[in-house]
Coordinates of C-alpha atoms in Angstrom, one line a residue:
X1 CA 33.0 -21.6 25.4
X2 CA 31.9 -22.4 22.0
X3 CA 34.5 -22.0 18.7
X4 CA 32.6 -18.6 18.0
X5 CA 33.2 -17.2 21.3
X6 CA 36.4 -17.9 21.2
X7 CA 37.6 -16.4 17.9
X8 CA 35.2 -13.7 18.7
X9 CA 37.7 -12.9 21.9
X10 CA 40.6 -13.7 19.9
X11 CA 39.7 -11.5 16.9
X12 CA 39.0 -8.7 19.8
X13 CA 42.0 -8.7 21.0
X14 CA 44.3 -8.6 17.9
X15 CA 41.9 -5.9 16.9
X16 CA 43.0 -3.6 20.3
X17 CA 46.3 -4.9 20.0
X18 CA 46.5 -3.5 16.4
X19 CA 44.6 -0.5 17.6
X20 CA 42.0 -0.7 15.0
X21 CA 38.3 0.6 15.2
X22 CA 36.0 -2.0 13.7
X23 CA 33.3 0.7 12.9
X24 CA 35.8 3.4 10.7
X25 CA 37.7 0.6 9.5
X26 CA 35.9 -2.3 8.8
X27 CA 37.3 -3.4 5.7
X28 CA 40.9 -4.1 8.2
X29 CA 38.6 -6.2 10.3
X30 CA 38.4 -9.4 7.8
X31 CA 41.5 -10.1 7.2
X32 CA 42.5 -10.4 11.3
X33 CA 38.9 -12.5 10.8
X34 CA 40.2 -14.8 8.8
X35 CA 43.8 -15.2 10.0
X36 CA 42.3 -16.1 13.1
X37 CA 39.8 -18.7 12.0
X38 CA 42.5 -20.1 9.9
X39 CA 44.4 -20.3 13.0
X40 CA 42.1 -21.6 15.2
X41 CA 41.0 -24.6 12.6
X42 CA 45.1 -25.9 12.6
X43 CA 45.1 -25.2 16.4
X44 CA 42.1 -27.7 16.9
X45 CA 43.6 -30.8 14.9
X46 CA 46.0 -31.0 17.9
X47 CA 44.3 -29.3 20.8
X48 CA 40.7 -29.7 22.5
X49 CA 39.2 -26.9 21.0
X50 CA 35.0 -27.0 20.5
X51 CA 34.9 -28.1 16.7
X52 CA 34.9 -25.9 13.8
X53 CA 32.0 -27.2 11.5
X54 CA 31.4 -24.3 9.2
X55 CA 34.8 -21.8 8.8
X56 CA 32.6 -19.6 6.6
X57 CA 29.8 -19.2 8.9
X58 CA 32.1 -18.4 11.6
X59 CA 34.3 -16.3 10.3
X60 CA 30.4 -14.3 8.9
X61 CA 29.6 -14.4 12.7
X62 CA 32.3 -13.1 14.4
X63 CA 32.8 -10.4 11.6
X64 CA 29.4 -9.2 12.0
X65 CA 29.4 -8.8 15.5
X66 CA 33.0 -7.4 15.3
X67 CA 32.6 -4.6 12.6
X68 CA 29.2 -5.1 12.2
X69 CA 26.0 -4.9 14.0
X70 CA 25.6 -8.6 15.3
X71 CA 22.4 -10.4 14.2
X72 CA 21.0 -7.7 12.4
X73 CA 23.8 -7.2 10.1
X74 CA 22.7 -10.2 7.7
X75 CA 19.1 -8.0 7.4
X76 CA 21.0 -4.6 6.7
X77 CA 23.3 -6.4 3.9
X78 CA 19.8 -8.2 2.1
X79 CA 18.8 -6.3 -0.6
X80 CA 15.7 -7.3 0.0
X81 CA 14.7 -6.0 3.4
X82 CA 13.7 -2.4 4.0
X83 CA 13.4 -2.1 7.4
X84 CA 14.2 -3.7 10.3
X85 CA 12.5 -2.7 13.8
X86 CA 13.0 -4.5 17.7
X87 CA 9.4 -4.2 19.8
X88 CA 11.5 -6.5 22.6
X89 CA 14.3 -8.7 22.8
X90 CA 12.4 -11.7 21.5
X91 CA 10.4 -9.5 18.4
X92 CA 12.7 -8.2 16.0
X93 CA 10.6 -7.7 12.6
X94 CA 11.3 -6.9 9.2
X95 CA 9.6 -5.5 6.1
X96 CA 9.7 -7.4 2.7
X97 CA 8.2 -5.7 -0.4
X98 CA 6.2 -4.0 2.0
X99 CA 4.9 -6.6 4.3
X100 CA 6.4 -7.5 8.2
X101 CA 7.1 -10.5 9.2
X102 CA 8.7 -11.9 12.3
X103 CA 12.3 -13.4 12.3
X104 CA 13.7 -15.6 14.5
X105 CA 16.3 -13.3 16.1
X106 CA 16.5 -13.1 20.0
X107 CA 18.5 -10.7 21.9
X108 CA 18.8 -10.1 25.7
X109 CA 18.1 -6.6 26.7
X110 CA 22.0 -5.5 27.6
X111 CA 22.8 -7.1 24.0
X112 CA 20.2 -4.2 22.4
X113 CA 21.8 -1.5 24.5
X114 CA 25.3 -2.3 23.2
X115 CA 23.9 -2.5 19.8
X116 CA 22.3 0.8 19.6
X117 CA 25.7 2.1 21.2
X118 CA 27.9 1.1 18.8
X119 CA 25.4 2.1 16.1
X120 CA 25.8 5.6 17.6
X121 CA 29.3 6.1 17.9
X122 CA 29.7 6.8 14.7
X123 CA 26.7 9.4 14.7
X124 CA 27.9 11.4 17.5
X125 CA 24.3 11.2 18.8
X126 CA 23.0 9.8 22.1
X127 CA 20.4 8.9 24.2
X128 CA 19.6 8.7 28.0
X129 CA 17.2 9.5 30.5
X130 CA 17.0 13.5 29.6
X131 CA 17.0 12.9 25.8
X132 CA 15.0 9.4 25.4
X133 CA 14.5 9.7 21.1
X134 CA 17.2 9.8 18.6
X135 CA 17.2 10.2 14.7
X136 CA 20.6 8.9 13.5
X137 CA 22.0 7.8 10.2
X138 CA 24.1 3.7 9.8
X139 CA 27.4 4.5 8.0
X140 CA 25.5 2.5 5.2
X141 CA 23.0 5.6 5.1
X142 CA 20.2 3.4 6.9
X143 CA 17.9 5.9 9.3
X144 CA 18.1 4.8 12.9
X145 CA 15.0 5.8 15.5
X146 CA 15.4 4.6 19.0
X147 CA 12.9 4.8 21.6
X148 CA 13.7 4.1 25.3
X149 CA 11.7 4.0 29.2
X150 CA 10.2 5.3 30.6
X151 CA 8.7 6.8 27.1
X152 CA 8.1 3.3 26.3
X153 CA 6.5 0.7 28.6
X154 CA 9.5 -1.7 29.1
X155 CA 11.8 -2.5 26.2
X156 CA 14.0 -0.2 23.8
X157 CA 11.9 0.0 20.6
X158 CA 14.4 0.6 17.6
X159 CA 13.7 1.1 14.2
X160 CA 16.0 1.0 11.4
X161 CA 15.1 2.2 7.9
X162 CA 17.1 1.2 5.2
X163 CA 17.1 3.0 2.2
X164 CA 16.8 0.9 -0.6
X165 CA 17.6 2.6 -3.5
X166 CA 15.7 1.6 -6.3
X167 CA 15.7 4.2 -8.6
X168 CA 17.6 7.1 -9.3
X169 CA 15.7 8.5 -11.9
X170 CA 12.0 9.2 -13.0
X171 CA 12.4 6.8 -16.1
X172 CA 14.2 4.5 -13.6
X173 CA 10.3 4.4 -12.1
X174 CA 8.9 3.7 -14.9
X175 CA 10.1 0.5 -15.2
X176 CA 9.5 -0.5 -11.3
X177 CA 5.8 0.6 -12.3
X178 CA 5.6 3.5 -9.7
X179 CA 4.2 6.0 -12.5
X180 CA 4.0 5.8 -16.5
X181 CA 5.8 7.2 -19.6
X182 CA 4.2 10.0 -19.7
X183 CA 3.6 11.3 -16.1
X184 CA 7.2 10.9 -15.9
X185 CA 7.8 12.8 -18.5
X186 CA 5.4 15.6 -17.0
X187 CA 7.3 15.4 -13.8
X188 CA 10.6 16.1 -15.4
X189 CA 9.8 19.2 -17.4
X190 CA 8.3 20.5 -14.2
X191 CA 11.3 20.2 -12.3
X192 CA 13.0 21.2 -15.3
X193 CA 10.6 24.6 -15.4
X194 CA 11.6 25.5 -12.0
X195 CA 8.0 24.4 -10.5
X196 CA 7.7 24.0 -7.1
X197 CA 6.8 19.8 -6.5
X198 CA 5.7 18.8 -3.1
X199 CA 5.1 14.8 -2.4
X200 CA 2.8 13.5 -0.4
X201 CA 2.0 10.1 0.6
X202 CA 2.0 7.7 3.9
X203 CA 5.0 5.7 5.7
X204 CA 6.9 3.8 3.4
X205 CA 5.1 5.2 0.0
X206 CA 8.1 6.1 -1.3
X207 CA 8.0 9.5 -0.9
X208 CA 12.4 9.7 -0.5
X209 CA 12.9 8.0 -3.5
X210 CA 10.4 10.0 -5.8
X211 CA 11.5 13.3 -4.1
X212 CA 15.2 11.7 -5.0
X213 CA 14.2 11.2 -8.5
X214 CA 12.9 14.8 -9.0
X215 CA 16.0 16.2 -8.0
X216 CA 17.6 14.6 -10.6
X217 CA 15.8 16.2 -13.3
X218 CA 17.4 19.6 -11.7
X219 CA 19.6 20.9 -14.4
X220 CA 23.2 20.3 -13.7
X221 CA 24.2 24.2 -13.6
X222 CA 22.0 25.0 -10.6
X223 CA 23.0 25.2 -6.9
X224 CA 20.8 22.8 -4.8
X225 CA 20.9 23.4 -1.1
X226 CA 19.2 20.2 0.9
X227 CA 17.8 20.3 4.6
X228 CA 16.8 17.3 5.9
X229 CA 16.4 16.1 9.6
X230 CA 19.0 12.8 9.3
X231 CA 21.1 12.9 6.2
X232 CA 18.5 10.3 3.2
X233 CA 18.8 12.5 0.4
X234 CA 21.2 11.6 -2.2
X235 CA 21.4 14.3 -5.1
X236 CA 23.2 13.4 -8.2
X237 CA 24.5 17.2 -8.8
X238 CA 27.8 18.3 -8.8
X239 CA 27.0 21.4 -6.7
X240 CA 25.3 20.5 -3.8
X241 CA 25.1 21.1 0.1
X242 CA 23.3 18.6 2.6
X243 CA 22.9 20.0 5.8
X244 CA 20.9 17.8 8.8
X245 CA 19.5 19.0 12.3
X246 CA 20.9 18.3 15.3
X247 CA 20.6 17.4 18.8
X248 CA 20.9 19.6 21.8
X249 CA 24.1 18.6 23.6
X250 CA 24.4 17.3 27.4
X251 CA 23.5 20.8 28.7
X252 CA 20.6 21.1 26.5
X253 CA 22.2 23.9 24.1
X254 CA 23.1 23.6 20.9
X255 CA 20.3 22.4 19.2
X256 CA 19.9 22.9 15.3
X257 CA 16.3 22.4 14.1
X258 CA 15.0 22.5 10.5
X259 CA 13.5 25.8 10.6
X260 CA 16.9 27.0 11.3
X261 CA 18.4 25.0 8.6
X262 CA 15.8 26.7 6.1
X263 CA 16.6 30.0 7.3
X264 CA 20.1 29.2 6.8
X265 CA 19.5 28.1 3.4
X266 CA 18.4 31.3 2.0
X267 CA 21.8 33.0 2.6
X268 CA 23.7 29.9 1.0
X269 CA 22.7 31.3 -2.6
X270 CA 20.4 28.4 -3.5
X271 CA 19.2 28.0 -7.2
X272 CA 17.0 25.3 -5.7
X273 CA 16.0 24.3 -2.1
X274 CA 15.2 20.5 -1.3
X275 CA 13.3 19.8 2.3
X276 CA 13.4 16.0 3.3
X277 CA 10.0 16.3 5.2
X278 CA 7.9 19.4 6.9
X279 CA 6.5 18.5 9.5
X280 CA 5.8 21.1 11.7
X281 CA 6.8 25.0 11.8
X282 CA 9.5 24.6 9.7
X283 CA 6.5 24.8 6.7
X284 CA 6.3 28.5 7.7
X285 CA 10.4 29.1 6.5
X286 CA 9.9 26.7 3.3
X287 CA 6.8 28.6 2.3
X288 CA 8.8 32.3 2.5
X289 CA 12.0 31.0 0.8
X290 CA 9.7 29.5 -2.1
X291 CA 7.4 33.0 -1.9
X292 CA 11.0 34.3 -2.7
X293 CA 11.4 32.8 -6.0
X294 CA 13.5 30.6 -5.5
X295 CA 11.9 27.2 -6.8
X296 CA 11.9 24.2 -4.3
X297 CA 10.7 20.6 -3.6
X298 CA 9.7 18.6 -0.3
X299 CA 7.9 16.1 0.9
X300 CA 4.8 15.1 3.4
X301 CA 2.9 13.0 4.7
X302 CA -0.6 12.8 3.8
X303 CA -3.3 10.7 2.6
X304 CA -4.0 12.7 -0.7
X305 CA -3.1 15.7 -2.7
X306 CA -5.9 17.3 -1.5
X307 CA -5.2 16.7 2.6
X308 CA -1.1 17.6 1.5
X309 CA -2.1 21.0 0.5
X310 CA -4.5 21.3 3.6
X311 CA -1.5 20.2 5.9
X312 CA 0.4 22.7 4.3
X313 CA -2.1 25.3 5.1
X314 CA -2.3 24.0 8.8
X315 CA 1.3 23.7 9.7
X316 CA 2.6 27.2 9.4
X317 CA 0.1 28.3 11.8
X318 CA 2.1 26.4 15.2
X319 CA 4.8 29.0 14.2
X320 CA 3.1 31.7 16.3
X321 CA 0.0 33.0 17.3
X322 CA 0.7 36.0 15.2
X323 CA 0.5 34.0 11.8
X324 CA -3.3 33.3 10.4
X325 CA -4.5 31.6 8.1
X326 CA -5.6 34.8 6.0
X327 CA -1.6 35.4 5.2
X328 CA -1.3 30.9 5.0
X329 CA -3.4 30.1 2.7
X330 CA -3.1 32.2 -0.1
X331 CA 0.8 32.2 0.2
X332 CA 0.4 28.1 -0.2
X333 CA -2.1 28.3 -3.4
X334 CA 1.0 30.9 -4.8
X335 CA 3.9 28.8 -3.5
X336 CA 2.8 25.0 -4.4
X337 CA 2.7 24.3 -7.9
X338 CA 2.5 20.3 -8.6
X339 CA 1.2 17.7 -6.0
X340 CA 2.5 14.8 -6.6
X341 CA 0.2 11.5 -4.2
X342 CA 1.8 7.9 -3.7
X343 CA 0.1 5.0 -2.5
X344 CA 1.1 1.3 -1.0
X345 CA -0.4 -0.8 -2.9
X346 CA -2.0 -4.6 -0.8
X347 CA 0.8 -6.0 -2.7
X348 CA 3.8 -3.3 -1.2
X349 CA 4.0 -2.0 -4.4
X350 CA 4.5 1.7 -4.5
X351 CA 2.5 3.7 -7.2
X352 CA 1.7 7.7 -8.2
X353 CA -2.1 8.2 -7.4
X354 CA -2.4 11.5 -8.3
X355 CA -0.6 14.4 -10.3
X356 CA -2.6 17.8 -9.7
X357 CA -1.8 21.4 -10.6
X358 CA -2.5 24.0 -7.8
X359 CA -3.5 26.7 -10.2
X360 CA -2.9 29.9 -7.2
X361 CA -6.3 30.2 -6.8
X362 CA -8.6 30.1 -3.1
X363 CA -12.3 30.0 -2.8
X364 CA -13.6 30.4 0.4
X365 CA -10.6 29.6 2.1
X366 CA -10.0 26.6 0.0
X367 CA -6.9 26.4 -2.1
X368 CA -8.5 25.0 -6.0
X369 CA -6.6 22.3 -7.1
X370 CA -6.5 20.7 -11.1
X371 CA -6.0 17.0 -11.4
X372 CA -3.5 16.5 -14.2
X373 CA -3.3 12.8 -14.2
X374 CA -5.4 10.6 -11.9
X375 CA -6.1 7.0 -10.7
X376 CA -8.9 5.7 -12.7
X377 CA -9.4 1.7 -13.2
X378 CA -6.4 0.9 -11.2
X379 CA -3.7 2.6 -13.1
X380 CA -2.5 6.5 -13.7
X381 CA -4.0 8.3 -16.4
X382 CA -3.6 11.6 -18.1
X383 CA -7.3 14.0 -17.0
X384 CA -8.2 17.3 -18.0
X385 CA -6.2 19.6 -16.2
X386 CA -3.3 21.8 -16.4
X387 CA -0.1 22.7 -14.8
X388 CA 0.0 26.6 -13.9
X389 CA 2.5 28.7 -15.0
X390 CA 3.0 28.1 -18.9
X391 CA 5.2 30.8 -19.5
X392 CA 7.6 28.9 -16.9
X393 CA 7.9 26.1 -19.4
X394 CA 8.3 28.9 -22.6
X395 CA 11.3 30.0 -21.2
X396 CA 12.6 26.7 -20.2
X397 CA 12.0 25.6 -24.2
X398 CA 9.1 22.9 -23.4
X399 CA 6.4 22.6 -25.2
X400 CA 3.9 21.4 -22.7
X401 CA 0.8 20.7 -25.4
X402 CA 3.2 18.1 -26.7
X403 CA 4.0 16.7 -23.0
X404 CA 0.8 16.5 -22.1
X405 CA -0.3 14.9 -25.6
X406 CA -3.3 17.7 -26.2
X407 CA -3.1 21.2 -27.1
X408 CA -3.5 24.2 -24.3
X409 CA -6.8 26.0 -24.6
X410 CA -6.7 29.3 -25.8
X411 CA -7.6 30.6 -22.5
X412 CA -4.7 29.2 -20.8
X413 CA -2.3 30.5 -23.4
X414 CA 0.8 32.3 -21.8
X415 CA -0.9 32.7 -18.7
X416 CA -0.6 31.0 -15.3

């Protein structure tokens, strides 16, 4: 056995003895770490023990695979990485600033199975044969997706996504070069209005961070109610509920989807209601509690503002046959108020592509949309439209002429 194994079993057993768990209480787990270490290192001056070259490294080692998650604990504490994803035992990638690359990590396929165990104990989730996908969340708020056989051709295929906050605020954006000044600025008084913002963009745009963003704009007084399918939304309000979906159980009851959580919702007396992500039927609830008055944010995923609002017109219709498009679309042109588009840049930079306005207005089955600010020689710029309901932003004390840096035209004077 090699010095790490052995302080590995050591550390083990002090840790049972002690009757400690490594994953609710890590922080107890380093300082048995270290005792042993230290106590190995005297041991081997007078025993033959396998050398201890590096104390530090070891005592790293055994703590991450004690209280931590093994080799991929040194990706989830770098800043750095993103996200972290295992194709097979001998392809572990991760993402940088937006691009993969391939690390040097090996496991075995029993050493993955453990791992993904012991990053769901603390979840309460599974996964076997009858339920072969799980959504989880790390205890450091990372977003776990595993994927086994026969789904998958041969290996388990885990993805972890860390989320790496970068900004907590819209002027906190700014600065990372995601949007400028003044569509910032925008953004915030329309939150601030009690517009309804839905953002759209691809994987890894940086949709969760901008939606985070918005809701911090939400005046402090209101009552935010957040549904979201594994907990990523962090909300910096003192009166806030997070609720998450959850799995059916062993006997294939007690599942709690996000439709139901949206339903649920309504009755909580929201001020404002925040959807991680639609995706499928669950549009169809968001869409009636926002026809309700009660204003509301989400995101999706889509390639433009344009295909977001189309999506949203598609969605609600898997919900039943008895729900047409007739009833969809105009309730979406009424419901959505500010698109807001983000892009990967080649570089894995994340910017705002588009701001539009969705005015409430359908021609030929179309929902109209007004750009507000749009991309035009590669950077986001202030166009010639408008966001609807002015008299929203009246009441709320904003002058939106001086926002906007150009005076409303006397057409669009107090009306929508």
């Amino acid at each position: 056995m090699t010095a790490i194994e052995i302080i590995d079993a050591e550390v083990r057993d002090v840790v049972r003895r002690e009757g400690l768990d490594p994953v609710a209480e890590p922080s107890a787990i380093r300082p048995i770490v270290d005792r042993v270490v230290a106590n190995y290192d005297e041991r081997s001056l007078t025993q033959a023990l396998p050398p201890l070259r590096d104390r530090q490294a070891v005592a790293r080692a055994v703590l991450d695979a004690v209280a931590g998650f093994g080799p991929l604990q040194p990706y989830l504490d770098d800043p750095t990485v993103e996200e972290i994803w295992i194709n097979e035992p001998s392809k572990v990638f991760i993402a940088r600033h937006g691009r993969s690359e391939l690390t040097t990590t090996i496991f075995t396929a029993t050493e993955i199975r453990d791992l993904v165990e012991r990053m769901l104990k603390s979840s309460g989730r599974r996964i076997d044969l009858s339920s072969p996908f799980v959504d989880a969340m790390l205890p450091d708020g990372s977003r776990l997706h595993v994927v086994i056989p026969d789904i998958t051709a041969e290996h388990w295929a885990v993805n972890i996504r860390k989320f790496v906050v970068r900004a907590n605020h819209l002027d906190e954006l700014v600065i990372l070069g995601t949007l400028t000044a003044p569509a910032a600025s925008f953004l915030d008084t329309c939150v601030v209005a009690g517009l309804n913002v839905l953002v759209a963009g691809g994987t890894q745009a940086g949709k969760t961070t901008m939606l985070n963003c918005l809701t911090a704009a939400v005046p402090a007084r209101e009552r935010v109610i957040t549904c979201e399918e594994v907990f990523e939304l962090k909300v910096p309000l003192p009166d806030v509920v997070r609720m998450q979906t959850r799995q059916p159980n062993l006997e294939g009851t007690g599942e709690i989807s996000l439709r139901h959580l949206v339903r649920e919702a309504l009755r909580m007396r929201p001020q404002r209601i925040v959807v991680g992500e639609v995706r499928q039927h669950e549009c169809l609830d968001l869409l009636i509690a926002l026809n309700s008055g009660i204003p509301g944010m989400c995101t999706i995923h889509a390639n433009s503002a344009r295909e977001a609002v189309t999506k949203m017109c598609t969605l609600p219709l898997l919900a039943g046959e008895n729900i047409g498009s007739r009833f969809v679309v105009p309730t979406v042109a009424g419901c959505i108020d500010i698109v807001v588009h983000l892009a990967t840049e080649p570089d894995g930079s994340r910017t705002v592509r588009e701001i539009v306005g969705v005015p409430g207005r359908v021609e030929g089955d179309v929902v109209e949309l007004e750009p507000i600010f749009g991309w035009r020689s590669g950077q986001l710029v202030r166009v010639d439209g408008y966001p609807p309901h002015l008299d929203r932003f009246e009441r709320a004390g904003i002058d939106v002429a001086r926002v906007l840096g150009r005076s409303i035209p006397a057409e669009r004077e107090g009306g929508a």
